[in-house]
């Protein structure tokens, strides 16, 4: 990476534009040092000019700084001089910067914590404080006992630089895997350690881009090529040396990048994406040694992203010219595109940006006429819940409480936070009118539903000899409920997905 330097020109521009003479004088008197313009003279480093003629698009000009293009010793020497000048100049601001830093610290919250993510018998979150400014990953059991499973502050204590990439939990929650950059080069390694008892580092994997668990004892990870492109997926068995890792898939097409994602507890998706086409393979978590299952071979212009739930694939795709994307579904045993059927067709004024599939709900994150919106699809064919206000919106994303007690139907919260950054009165009135119209439409839909129920009951009473099965209504198709909120009032944070293993991060 190129070194960032504060040049003499930028410093002088900052001094001229930001500071007026009267302000300078007041600041200098307050902090007890000489005026900025009367302080000891600091000479700006000279810049050597070597004019060179250039020509492009029929124009010719002289470039005096073309010698900087190739870097080299002369450029590095000049860069050192610029950095030295910047350090000397900023010494005059030392007391002022310390004062500003102290004032900013008084405005910071003493402790930050993420929203708890429940998974089985544990709830997970991260915490940060002034004493421990880097994230600490904590889990709490049903009895309220807390346990630190990963402390980034301890990792940094043994290194001058630490950057954590991903943090993943195994299916049995007994092993945590995370990627770490130790020197700022953006070259990551993966570390695996036990969550039971004291910190016990199990394995270390070098040259890693991304990671995902396939069960409790197998970890799959991508590796970069010489250009940093994730091109290969490896499978690692817990407790074995990295030399024994097996190559699962290698992508030699330099236009494509490999990425890993967890659908539910059943499959890991291996996505090979270019700018215009996709190809997705499924890796079984129950038996990672099984061959990969190809969903749809790469087709020019076809992009698709796959999620899985209850033996069905849910596919977000631009198939059939759906520029705004549509949601389609296919059986797991016949996943190719000829078996795809539309579940949520493309809508002209709505662009689908992301998809989350839960035990009995699918959540589409969208832009409806340019504004953020969420559509909730009930996969069980029951009537969807309707939120009449932002405060009730979270109920739409939650299954029944019984789903939380079953490990086979784990769902998680999607937190809806409401912010009020004081919009204009005209904007507020417009939003209130739209909300009123939505409430009227919902009221009309409820009345229509009640009338339909009354008609069915009257028909059953007129034919008393008919069996219940004869008059049973056909199973309803999955219904879509769209919640469109004001852009100034809605902030959606997905905390977890069914079977998800990503620990909440700040």
CSV table of C-alpha atoms in Angstrom, one decimal:
chain,number,residue,atom,x,y,z
A,1,UNK,CA,0.0,0.0,0.0
A,2,UNK,CA,1.2,3.5,-0.8
A,3,UNK,CA,2.3,5.6,2.2
A,4,UNK,CA,-0.1,8.6,2.8
A,5,UNK,CA,1.8,11.8,3.2
A,6,UNK,CA,0.7,15.3,4.3
A,7,UNK,CA,2.3,17.6,1.6
A,8,UNK,CA,3.5,21.1,2.2
A,9,UNK,CA,0.8,22.4,-0.1
A,10,UNK,CA,-2.0,20.7,1.8
A,11,UNK,CA,-0.7,22.0,5.1
A,12,UNK,CA,-0.6,25.6,3.8
A,13,UNK,CA,-4.0,25.3,2.3
A,14,UNK,CA,-5.4,24.0,5.6
A,15,UNK,CA,-3.8,26.9,7.4
A,16,UNK,CA,-5.1,29.5,5.0
A,17,UNK,CA,-8.7,28.3,4.6
A,18,UNK,CA,-9.5,27.1,8.1
A,19,UNK,CA,-7.8,29.6,10.3
A,20,UNK,CA,-8.6,33.3,10.4
A,21,UNK,CA,-6.0,35.7,11.9
A,22,UNK,CA,-8.2,36.6,14.9
A,23,UNK,CA,-9.0,32.9,15.6
A,24,UNK,CA,-5.3,32.1,15.5
A,25,UNK,CA,-4.4,34.9,17.9
A,26,UNK,CA,-7.1,33.8,20.4
A,27,UNK,CA,-6.1,30.1,20.2
A,28,UNK,CA,-2.4,30.9,20.6
A,29,UNK,CA,-3.0,33.1,23.6
A,30,UNK,CA,-5.2,30.5,25.3
A,31,UNK,CA,-2.8,27.7,24.8
A,32,UNK,CA,0.4,29.7,25.6
A,33,UNK,CA,2.4,29.4,22.5
A,34,UNK,CA,3.5,31.8,19.8
A,35,UNK,CA,1.3,32.8,16.9
A,36,UNK,CA,1.2,30.2,14.1
A,37,UNK,CA,2.3,32.8,11.5
A,38,UNK,CA,5.1,34.2,13.8
A,39,UNK,CA,6.5,30.8,15.0
A,40,UNK,CA,9.9,29.7,13.9
A,41,UNK,CA,10.2,29.4,10.2
A,42,UNK,CA,9.8,25.8,8.8
A,43,UNK,CA,11.0,25.6,5.3
A,44,UNK,CA,8.9,23.5,2.9
A,45,UNK,CA,10.9,20.8,1.1
A,46,UNK,CA,11.7,21.8,-2.4
A,47,UNK,CA,10.1,19.7,-5.2
A,48,UNK,CA,12.4,18.9,-8.1
A,49,UNK,CA,10.9,19.6,-11.6
A,50,UNK,CA,12.0,17.7,-14.7
A,51,UNK,CA,9.8,18.8,-17.6
A,52,UNK,CA,8.8,16.0,-19.9
A,53,UNK,CA,6.6,16.3,-23.0
A,54,UNK,CA,3.4,14.2,-23.0
A,55,UNK,CA,0.8,13.7,-25.7
A,56,UNK,CA,-2.7,12.2,-25.6
A,57,UNK,CA,-5.9,12.6,-27.5
A,58,UNK,CA,-4.2,15.2,-29.8
A,59,UNK,CA,-3.0,17.4,-26.9
A,60,UNK,CA,0.7,18.0,-25.9
A,61,UNK,CA,1.8,19.4,-22.6
A,62,UNK,CA,4.9,19.4,-20.3
A,63,UNK,CA,4.7,17.4,-17.1
A,64,UNK,CA,7.3,18.5,-14.5
A,65,UNK,CA,6.6,15.7,-12.0
A,66,UNK,CA,6.5,12.6,-14.2
A,67,UNK,CA,9.6,11.3,-12.3
A,68,UNK,CA,7.3,10.5,-9.4
A,69,UNK,CA,5.4,7.8,-11.3
A,70,UNK,CA,8.0,5.1,-10.9
A,71,UNK,CA,8.6,5.7,-7.2
A,72,UNK,CA,12.3,4.8,-6.7
A,73,UNK,CA,14.9,6.2,-4.3
A,74,UNK,CA,14.4,9.9,-5.3
A,75,UNK,CA,10.6,9.7,-4.7
A,76,UNK,CA,11.0,7.9,-1.3
A,77,UNK,CA,13.6,10.6,-0.2
A,78,UNK,CA,11.2,13.4,-1.1
A,79,UNK,CA,8.3,11.6,0.7
A,80,UNK,CA,10.4,11.3,3.8
A,81,UNK,CA,11.1,15.1,3.6
A,82,UNK,CA,7.4,15.8,3.3
A,83,UNK,CA,6.5,13.7,6.3
A,84,UNK,CA,9.3,15.3,8.4
A,85,UNK,CA,7.9,18.8,7.4
A,86,UNK,CA,4.4,17.7,8.4
A,87,UNK,CA,5.5,16.4,11.8
A,88,UNK,CA,7.4,19.6,12.5
A,89,UNK,CA,4.6,21.9,11.5
A,90,UNK,CA,2.0,19.9,13.6
A,91,UNK,CA,4.1,20.2,16.7
A,92,UNK,CA,2.5,23.7,17.1
A,93,UNK,CA,-0.8,22.0,17.4
A,94,UNK,CA,0.2,19.5,20.1
A,95,UNK,CA,-1.6,21.1,23.0
A,96,UNK,CA,-4.7,22.0,21.0
A,97,UNK,CA,-5.0,18.4,19.7
A,98,UNK,CA,-4.6,17.1,23.3
A,99,UNK,CA,-7.4,19.4,24.4
A,100,UNK,CA,-9.7,18.4,21.6
A,101,UNK,CA,-9.0,14.7,22.2
A,102,UNK,CA,-9.8,15.1,25.9
A,103,UNK,CA,-13.1,16.8,25.1
A,104,UNK,CA,-14.1,14.1,22.6
A,105,UNK,CA,-13.4,11.4,25.2
A,106,UNK,CA,-15.9,13.0,27.5
A,107,UNK,CA,-18.6,12.7,24.8
A,108,UNK,CA,-18.0,9.0,24.2
A,109,UNK,CA,-20.1,6.4,25.8
A,110,UNK,CA,-18.4,4.6,28.6
A,111,UNK,CA,-19.4,1.2,27.3
A,112,UNK,CA,-20.8,-0.1,24.0
A,113,UNK,CA,-22.5,-3.5,23.5
A,114,UNK,CA,-24.2,-5.2,20.6
A,115,UNK,CA,-27.7,-6.5,20.7
A,116,UNK,CA,-27.7,-10.1,22.1
A,117,UNK,CA,-28.0,-12.9,19.6
A,118,UNK,CA,-29.6,-16.1,20.9
A,119,UNK,CA,-28.4,-19.5,19.7
A,120,UNK,CA,-29.6,-22.5,21.6
A,121,UNK,CA,-28.9,-22.2,25.3
A,122,UNK,CA,-26.5,-19.2,24.8
A,123,UNK,CA,-26.8,-15.5,24.0
A,124,UNK,CA,-23.9,-13.9,22.3
A,125,UNK,CA,-22.8,-10.2,22.1
A,126,UNK,CA,-19.7,-8.0,21.9
A,127,UNK,CA,-18.7,-5.3,24.4
A,128,UNK,CA,-16.3,-2.4,24.3
A,129,UNK,CA,-15.2,0.1,27.0
A,130,UNK,CA,-12.6,2.8,27.6
A,131,UNK,CA,-10.4,0.3,29.5
A,132,UNK,CA,-10.9,-2.3,26.8
A,133,UNK,CA,-11.5,-0.4,23.5
A,134,UNK,CA,-11.4,-3.5,21.2
A,135,UNK,CA,-14.3,-5.9,21.0
A,136,UNK,CA,-14.7,-8.6,23.6
A,137,UNK,CA,-16.9,-11.5,22.6
A,138,UNK,CA,-19.1,-12.7,25.4
A,139,UNK,CA,-21.8,-15.4,25.7
A,140,UNK,CA,-24.3,-15.8,28.5
A,141,UNK,CA,-26.1,-19.1,29.4
A,142,UNK,CA,-29.7,-19.4,30.5
A,143,UNK,CA,-28.7,-18.9,34.2
A,144,UNK,CA,-27.1,-15.6,33.4
A,145,UNK,CA,-23.5,-16.8,33.7
A,146,UNK,CA,-21.1,-14.8,31.4
A,147,UNK,CA,-18.1,-16.2,29.6
A,148,UNK,CA,-15.5,-14.4,27.5
A,149,UNK,CA,-14.9,-16.6,24.4
A,150,UNK,CA,-12.6,-14.1,22.6
A,151,UNK,CA,-10.9,-11.0,23.7
A,152,UNK,CA,-9.3,-8.9,21.0
A,153,UNK,CA,-7.6,-6.8,23.6
A,154,UNK,CA,-5.5,-9.7,24.7
A,155,UNK,CA,-4.6,-10.6,21.2
A,156,UNK,CA,-3.3,-7.1,20.5
A,157,UNK,CA,-1.3,-7.1,23.7
A,158,UNK,CA,1.2,-9.4,22.0
A,159,UNK,CA,1.3,-7.5,18.7
A,160,UNK,CA,1.7,-4.0,17.6
A,161,UNK,CA,-1.2,-4.3,15.1
A,162,UNK,CA,-4.3,-6.5,15.1
A,163,UNK,CA,-7.3,-6.5,12.8
A,164,UNK,CA,-10.0,-9.1,13.2
A,165,UNK,CA,-11.8,-10.2,10.0
A,166,UNK,CA,-14.4,-12.9,10.6
A,167,UNK,CA,-15.5,-14.7,13.8
A,168,UNK,CA,-17.4,-18.0,13.4
A,169,UNK,CA,-18.8,-20.6,15.8
A,170,UNK,CA,-18.9,-24.3,15.2
A,171,UNK,CA,-22.3,-26.0,15.1
A,172,UNK,CA,-21.8,-27.5,18.6
A,173,UNK,CA,-20.6,-24.0,19.9
A,174,UNK,CA,-17.5,-25.6,21.4
A,175,UNK,CA,-15.0,-24.1,18.9
A,176,UNK,CA,-14.5,-20.6,17.7
A,177,UNK,CA,-12.6,-19.7,14.5
A,178,UNK,CA,-11.5,-16.2,13.6
A,179,UNK,CA,-9.3,-14.5,11.0
A,180,UNK,CA,-6.6,-12.0,12.0
A,181,UNK,CA,-4.3,-9.6,10.2
A,182,UNK,CA,-1.2,-9.1,12.3
A,183,UNK,CA,0.7,-6.4,10.5
A,184,UNK,CA,-1.7,-4.4,8.4
A,185,UNK,CA,-0.8,-6.1,5.1
A,186,UNK,CA,-4.4,-7.5,4.7
A,187,UNK,CA,-2.9,-11.0,4.7
A,188,UNK,CA,-5.1,-13.0,7.1
A,189,UNK,CA,-4.5,-16.2,9.0
A,190,UNK,CA,-7.3,-18.3,10.7
A,191,UNK,CA,-7.1,-19.4,14.3
A,192,UNK,CA,-9.2,-22.0,16.0
A,193,UNK,CA,-9.6,-22.2,19.7
A,194,UNK,CA,-11.9,-23.9,22.2
A,195,UNK,CA,-14.7,-22.1,23.9
A,196,UNK,CA,-14.7,-24.5,26.8
A,197,UNK,CA,-12.6,-23.5,29.8
A,198,UNK,CA,-9.5,-21.4,29.5
A,199,UNK,CA,-8.2,-20.1,26.1
A,200,UNK,CA,-6.8,-23.1,24.2
A,201,UNK,CA,-5.6,-22.4,20.7
A,202,UNK,CA,-6.1,-25.5,18.6
A,203,UNK,CA,-5.1,-24.8,15.0
A,204,UNK,CA,-3.6,-22.0,12.9
A,205,UNK,CA,-4.2,-21.8,9.2
A,206,UNK,CA,-2.0,-19.5,7.0
A,207,UNK,CA,-3.0,-17.6,3.9
A,208,UNK,CA,-6.8,-17.4,4.4
A,209,UNK,CA,-9.4,-15.0,2.9
A,210,UNK,CA,-12.7,-16.2,4.5
A,211,UNK,CA,-13.9,-19.0,6.6
A,212,UNK,CA,-17.1,-21.0,7.3
A,213,UNK,CA,-17.9,-24.0,9.5
A,214,UNK,CA,-19.2,-27.2,7.8
A,215,UNK,CA,-20.5,-28.9,10.9
A,216,UNK,CA,-18.5,-29.1,14.2
A,217,UNK,CA,-15.2,-30.6,13.1
A,218,UNK,CA,-14.7,-29.3,9.5
A,219,UNK,CA,-13.8,-25.8,8.5
A,220,UNK,CA,-13.8,-24.6,4.9
A,221,UNK,CA,-11.8,-21.6,3.9
A,222,UNK,CA,-10.8,-19.7,0.8
A,223,UNK,CA,-7.2,-18.9,-0.2
A,224,UNK,CA,-6.1,-15.9,-2.4
A,225,UNK,CA,-3.8,-16.2,-5.4
A,226,UNK,CA,-0.9,-13.9,-6.1
A,227,UNK,CA,-3.3,-11.0,-7.0
A,228,UNK,CA,-5.3,-11.5,-3.9
A,229,UNK,CA,-8.3,-13.1,-5.7
A,230,UNK,CA,-10.0,-15.8,-3.6
A,231,UNK,CA,-9.6,-18.7,-6.1
A,232,UNK,CA,-9.5,-21.9,-4.0
A,233,UNK,CA,-11.6,-23.5,-1.3
A,234,UNK,CA,-9.9,-25.8,1.2
A,235,UNK,CA,-11.3,-28.1,3.8
A,236,UNK,CA,-9.7,-28.5,7.2
A,237,UNK,CA,-10.3,-31.2,9.8
A,238,UNK,CA,-10.1,-30.0,13.4
A,239,UNK,CA,-6.9,-31.1,15.0
A,240,UNK,CA,-5.0,-32.0,11.8
A,241,UNK,CA,-2.1,-30.0,10.3
A,242,UNK,CA,-2.8,-27.7,7.4
A,243,UNK,CA,-0.7,-29.8,5.1
A,244,UNK,CA,-3.4,-32.4,5.1
A,245,UNK,CA,-6.2,-30.0,4.1
A,246,UNK,CA,-8.1,-31.0,1.0
A,247,UNK,CA,-8.9,-28.8,-2.0
A,248,UNK,CA,-12.7,-28.7,-2.5
A,249,UNK,CA,-12.9,-26.3,-5.4
A,250,UNK,CA,-10.5,-24.2,-7.5
A,251,UNK,CA,-11.6,-21.4,-9.8
A,252,UNK,CA,-9.0,-20.8,-12.6
A,253,UNK,CA,-11.1,-18.1,-14.3
A,254,UNK,CA,-9.5,-14.9,-13.3
A,255,UNK,CA,-12.8,-13.0,-13.8
A,256,UNK,CA,-14.4,-15.0,-10.9
A,257,UNK,CA,-14.1,-14.7,-7.2
A,258,UNK,CA,-15.0,-17.4,-4.6
A,259,UNK,CA,-17.0,-16.6,-1.5
A,260,UNK,CA,-18.4,-18.8,1.3
A,261,UNK,CA,-21.8,-18.4,3.0
A,262,UNK,CA,-23.9,-20.4,5.4
A,263,UNK,CA,-27.5,-21.0,4.4
A,264,UNK,CA,-28.8,-22.9,7.4
A,265,UNK,CA,-27.3,-25.8,9.4
A,266,UNK,CA,-27.5,-28.0,6.4
A,267,UNK,CA,-25.3,-26.5,3.7
A,268,UNK,CA,-22.5,-24.1,3.0
A,269,UNK,CA,-22.7,-22.3,-0.4
A,270,UNK,CA,-19.6,-21.8,-2.4
A,271,UNK,CA,-20.3,-18.8,-4.7
A,272,UNK,CA,-18.2,-18.3,-7.8
A,273,UNK,CA,-19.1,-14.8,-9.0
A,274,UNK,CA,-18.0,-12.5,-11.8
A,275,UNK,CA,-19.4,-9.0,-12.6
A,276,UNK,CA,-22.1,-10.5,-14.8
A,277,UNK,CA,-22.6,-14.2,-13.9
A,278,UNK,CA,-22.8,-16.6,-11.0
A,279,UNK,CA,-22.2,-20.3,-10.2
A,280,UNK,CA,-23.1,-21.8,-6.8
A,281,UNK,CA,-22.1,-25.2,-5.3
A,282,UNK,CA,-23.6,-26.7,-2.1
A,283,UNK,CA,-21.4,-28.4,0.5
A,284,UNK,CA,-23.2,-30.7,2.9
A,285,UNK,CA,-22.5,-29.9,6.6
A,286,UNK,CA,-23.8,-33.4,7.6
A,287,UNK,CA,-21.1,-35.0,5.5
A,288,UNK,CA,-18.5,-32.6,4.2
A,289,UNK,CA,-16.8,-35.5,2.3
A,290,UNK,CA,-19.7,-35.8,-0.1
A,291,UNK,CA,-19.2,-34.3,-3.6
A,292,UNK,CA,-20.4,-30.8,-4.2
A,293,UNK,CA,-23.9,-30.2,-5.6
A,294,UNK,CA,-23.9,-27.7,-8.5
A,295,UNK,CA,-27.1,-25.6,-8.5
A,296,UNK,CA,-26.9,-24.1,-12.0
A,297,UNK,CA,-23.8,-23.9,-14.3
A,298,UNK,CA,-22.5,-20.5,-15.1
A,299,UNK,CA,-24.6,-18.8,-17.8
A,300,UNK,CA,-23.6,-15.4,-19.3
A,301,UNK,CA,-25.8,-12.7,-17.8
A,302,UNK,CA,-27.4,-14.9,-15.1
A,303,UNK,CA,-26.7,-13.9,-11.5
A,304,UNK,CA,-28.2,-15.8,-8.6
A,305,UNK,CA,-27.7,-16.3,-4.9
A,306,UNK,CA,-29.0,-19.3,-3.0
A,307,UNK,CA,-30.4,-20.0,0.5
A,308,UNK,CA,-31.8,-23.2,1.9
A,309,UNK,CA,-34.6,-24.2,4.3
A,310,UNK,CA,-36.6,-27.3,4.9
A,311,UNK,CA,-35.4,-29.1,1.7
A,312,UNK,CA,-36.1,-26.1,-0.6
A,313,UNK,CA,-33.8,-23.7,-2.3
A,314,UNK,CA,-34.7,-20.0,-2.3
A,315,UNK,CA,-33.0,-18.2,-5.1
A,316,UNK,CA,-32.6,-14.5,-5.5
A,317,UNK,CA,-31.9,-14.0,-9.2
A,318,UNK,CA,-32.1,-11.7,-12.3
A,319,UNK,CA,-33.4,-14.7,-14.4
A,320,UNK,CA,-35.7,-13.9,-17.3
A,321,UNK,CA,-34.5,-10.3,-17.5
A,322,UNK,CA,-35.5,-9.4,-13.9
A,323,UNK,CA,-33.2,-6.4,-13.5
A,324,UNK,CA,-34.6,-5.6,-10.0
A,325,UNK,CA,-34.3,-9.3,-9.0
A,326,UNK,CA,-37.0,-11.8,-8.2
A,327,UNK,CA,-37.3,-14.6,-5.6
A,328,UNK,CA,-37.6,-18.1,-7.0
A,329,UNK,CA,-37.6,-21.6,-5.5
A,330,UNK,CA,-36.6,-25.1,-6.5
A,331,UNK,CA,-36.4,-28.5,-4.9
A,332,UNK,CA,-33.1,-29.5,-3.4
A,333,UNK,CA,-32.8,-32.6,-5.5
A,334,UNK,CA,-33.5,-30.8,-8.8
A,335,UNK,CA,-31.8,-27.4,-8.4
A,336,UNK,CA,-31.1,-26.4,-12.0
A,337,UNK,CA,-32.8,-23.4,-13.6
A,338,UNK,CA,-35.4,-25.4,-15.6
A,339,UNK,CA,-37.0,-26.3,-12.2
A,340,UNK,CA,-37.0,-22.8,-10.8
A,341,UNK,CA,-40.5,-21.3,-10.2
A,342,UNK,CA,-41.3,-17.8,-9.3
A,343,UNK,CA,-42.2,-17.1,-5.7
A,344,UNK,CA,-42.0,-13.3,-5.6
A,345,UNK,CA,-42.0,-11.9,-9.2
A,346,UNK,CA,-40.0,-8.8,-10.2
A,347,UNK,CA,-41.8,-5.6,-9.3
A,348,UNK,CA,-41.0,-2.5,-11.4
A,349,UNK,CA,-40.7,0.0,-8.5
A,350,UNK,CA,-39.0,-2.4,-6.1
A,351,UNK,CA,-35.3,-3.5,-6.2
A,352,UNK,CA,-34.4,-6.5,-4.0
A,353,UNK,CA,-31.0,-6.0,-2.4
A,354,UNK,CA,-30.7,-9.0,0.0
A,355,UNK,CA,-32.4,-12.1,1.3
A,356,UNK,CA,-32.6,-13.9,4.7
A,357,UNK,CA,-34.3,-17.2,5.1
A,358,UNK,CA,-35.5,-18.4,8.5
A,359,UNK,CA,-37.4,-21.5,9.7
A,360,UNK,CA,-40.7,-20.3,8.4
A,361,UNK,CA,-40.1,-16.8,7.0
A,362,UNK,CA,-38.1,-15.3,4.2
A,363,UNK,CA,-37.1,-11.6,4.6
A,364,UNK,CA,-36.4,-9.5,1.5
A,365,UNK,CA,-34.4,-6.3,2.0
A,366,UNK,CA,-35.5,-3.9,-0.7
A,367,UNK,CA,-35.7,-0.4,-2.1
A,368,UNK,CA,-39.3,0.6,-2.8
A,369,UNK,CA,-39.3,3.6,-5.0
A,370,UNK,CA,-35.9,4.4,-3.7
A,371,UNK,CA,-36.8,4.1,0.0
A,372,UNK,CA,-35.8,1.2,2.3
A,373,UNK,CA,-38.4,-1.4,2.7
A,374,UNK,CA,-38.7,-5.0,4.1
A,375,UNK,CA,-41.0,-7.7,2.6
A,376,UNK,CA,-41.8,-10.8,4.8
A,377,UNK,CA,-42.8,-14.0,3.1
A,378,UNK,CA,-44.6,-16.6,5.2
A,379,UNK,CA,-43.2,-19.9,3.9
A,380,UNK,CA,-45.9,-21.9,5.7
A,381,UNK,CA,-48.7,-20.4,3.7
A,382,UNK,CA,-50.4,-18.9,6.8
A,383,UNK,CA,-51.6,-15.3,7.0
A,384,UNK,CA,-48.7,-12.9,7.5
A,385,UNK,CA,-48.6,-10.5,10.4
A,386,UNK,CA,-49.1,-6.9,9.5
A,387,UNK,CA,-47.3,-4.2,11.4
A,388,UNK,CA,-49.4,-1.1,12.0
A,389,UNK,CA,-46.5,1.0,13.4
A,390,UNK,CA,-42.8,0.9,13.5
A,391,UNK,CA,-42.9,-0.3,17.1
A,392,UNK,CA,-44.8,-3.4,16.1
A,393,UNK,CA,-42.6,-4.1,13.1
A,394,UNK,CA,-40.3,-6.5,14.9
A,395,UNK,CA,-43.2,-8.9,15.5
A,396,UNK,CA,-43.4,-9.6,11.8
A,397,UNK,CA,-39.9,-11.1,11.8
A,398,UNK,CA,-40.4,-13.5,14.7
A,399,UNK,CA,-41.8,-16.9,14.6
A,400,UNK,CA,-44.0,-18.2,17.4
A,401,UNK,CA,-42.3,-18.5,20.8
A,402,UNK,CA,-42.4,-22.3,20.4
A,403,UNK,CA,-39.9,-22.0,17.6
A,404,UNK,CA,-37.3,-20.8,20.0
A,405,UNK,CA,-37.5,-24.0,22.1
A,406,UNK,CA,-36.8,-26.3,19.1
A,407,UNK,CA,-33.2,-26.5,17.9
A,408,UNK,CA,-34.6,-27.7,14.5
A,409,UNK,CA,-36.6,-24.5,14.0
A,410,UNK,CA,-34.3,-21.9,15.3
A,411,UNK,CA,-35.1,-18.3,14.3
A,412,UNK,CA,-33.6,-15.1,15.5
A,413,UNK,CA,-34.6,-11.5,16.0
A,414,UNK,CA,-34.3,-8.8,13.4
A,415,UNK,CA,-34.0,-5.6,15.4
A,416,UNK,CA,-35.8,-2.5,14.1
A,417,UNK,CA,-34.5,0.7,15.5
A,418,UNK,CA,-36.4,4.0,15.1
A,419,UNK,CA,-34.3,7.2,14.9
A,420,UNK,CA,-35.7,10.7,14.8
A,421,UNK,CA,-33.1,13.1,13.3
A,422,UNK,CA,-35.7,16.0,13.2
A,423,UNK,CA,-36.9,15.9,9.6
A,424,UNK,CA,-38.7,18.9,8.1
A,425,UNK,CA,-42.4,19.5,8.9
A,426,UNK,CA,-43.4,19.1,5.3
A,427,UNK,CA,-41.5,15.7,5.1
A,428,UNK,CA,-43.3,14.6,8.3
A,429,UNK,CA,-46.7,15.5,7.0
A,430,UNK,CA,-46.1,13.6,3.8
A,431,UNK,CA,-45.0,10.5,5.7
A,432,UNK,CA,-48.0,10.7,8.0
A,433,UNK,CA,-50.3,10.9,5.0
A,434,UNK,CA,-48.7,7.8,3.5
A,435,UNK,CA,-49.0,6.0,6.8
A,436,UNK,CA,-52.7,6.9,7.1
A,437,UNK,CA,-53.3,5.5,3.6
A,438,UNK,CA,-51.5,2.3,4.5
A,439,UNK,CA,-53.7,1.9,7.6
A,440,UNK,CA,-56.8,2.4,5.6
A,441,UNK,CA,-55.8,-0.2,3.1
A,442,UNK,CA,-55.0,-2.7,5.9
A,443,UNK,CA,-58.4,-2.0,7.5
A,444,UNK,CA,-60.2,-2.7,4.2
A,445,UNK,CA,-58.2,-6.0,3.8
A,446,UNK,CA,-59.3,-7.1,7.3
A,447,UNK,CA,-62.9,-6.3,6.6
A,448,UNK,CA,-62.8,-8.2,3.3
A,449,UNK,CA,-61.2,-11.2,5.0
A,450,UNK,CA,-64.0,-11.2,7.7
A,451,UNK,CA,-66.7,-11.0,4.9
A,452,UNK,CA,-65.1,-14.0,3.2
A,453,UNK,CA,-65.1,-16.0,6.4
A,454,UNK,CA,-68.8,-15.2,7.0
A,455,UNK,CA,-69.6,-16.4,3.5
A,456,UNK,CA,-67.8,-19.7,4.1
A,457,UNK,CA,-69.7,-20.2,7.4
A,458,UNK,CA,-73.0,-19.5,5.7
A,459,UNK,CA,-72.2,-22.0,2.9
A,460,UNK,CA,-71.3,-24.7,5.5
A,461,UNK,CA,-74.6,-24.1,7.4
A,462,UNK,CA,-76.6,-24.5,4.1
A,463,UNK,CA,-75.0,-27.9,3.5
A,464,UNK,CA,-75.0,-29.7,6.9
A,465,UNK,CA,-74.4,-33.1,5.4
A,466,UNK,CA,-71.1,-32.2,3.9
A,467,UNK,CA,-68.0,-33.3,5.7
A,468,UNK,CA,-65.5,-30.8,7.0
A,469,UNK,CA,-62.9,-32.0,4.5
A,470,UNK,CA,-65.2,-31.2,1.6
A,471,UNK,CA,-65.5,-27.6,2.7
A,472,UNK,CA,-61.9,-27.1,3.9
A,473,UNK,CA,-60.3,-24.2,2.1
A,474,UNK,CA,-57.3,-24.9,-0.1
A,475,UNK,CA,-53.9,-24.2,1.4
A,476,UNK,CA,-53.0,-20.6,0.9
A,477,UNK,CA,-50.0,-19.6,-1.1
A,478,UNK,CA,-47.2,-17.9,0.7
A,479,UNK,CA,-48.2,-14.3,1.3
A,480,UNK,CA,-46.0,-11.3,1.1
A,481,UNK,CA,-46.2,-8.4,3.5
A,482,UNK,CA,-44.3,-5.3,2.6
A,483,UNK,CA,-43.4,-2.8,5.3
A,484,UNK,CA,-42.3,0.6,3.8
A,485,UNK,CA,-41.0,3.0,6.4
A,486,UNK,CA,-39.8,6.6,6.2
A,487,UNK,CA,-36.1,6.8,5.3
A,488,UNK,CA,-35.5,8.9,8.4
A,489,UNK,CA,-37.2,6.5,10.7
A,490,UNK,CA,-36.0,3.1,9.8
A,491,UNK,CA,-32.7,1.3,10.5
A,492,UNK,CA,-32.7,-2.5,10.1
A,493,UNK,CA,-30.0,-4.6,11.6
A,494,UNK,CA,-30.2,-8.4,11.0
A,495,UNK,CA,-28.8,-10.0,14.1
A,496,UNK,CA,-28.9,-13.6,13.1
A,497,UNK,CA,-30.3,-16.1,10.7
A,498,UNK,CA,-31.5,-19.7,11.3
A,499,UNK,CA,-28.5,-21.9,12.0
A,500,UNK,CA,-26.2,-18.9,11.6
A,501,UNK,CA,-22.7,-19.0,13.1
A,502,UNK,CA,-21.6,-15.5,12.6
A,503,UNK,CA,-21.1,-13.9,16.0
A,504,UNK,CA,-22.5,-10.4,16.4
A,505,UNK,CA,-19.9,-7.7,15.7
A,506,UNK,CA,-19.8,-4.0,16.0
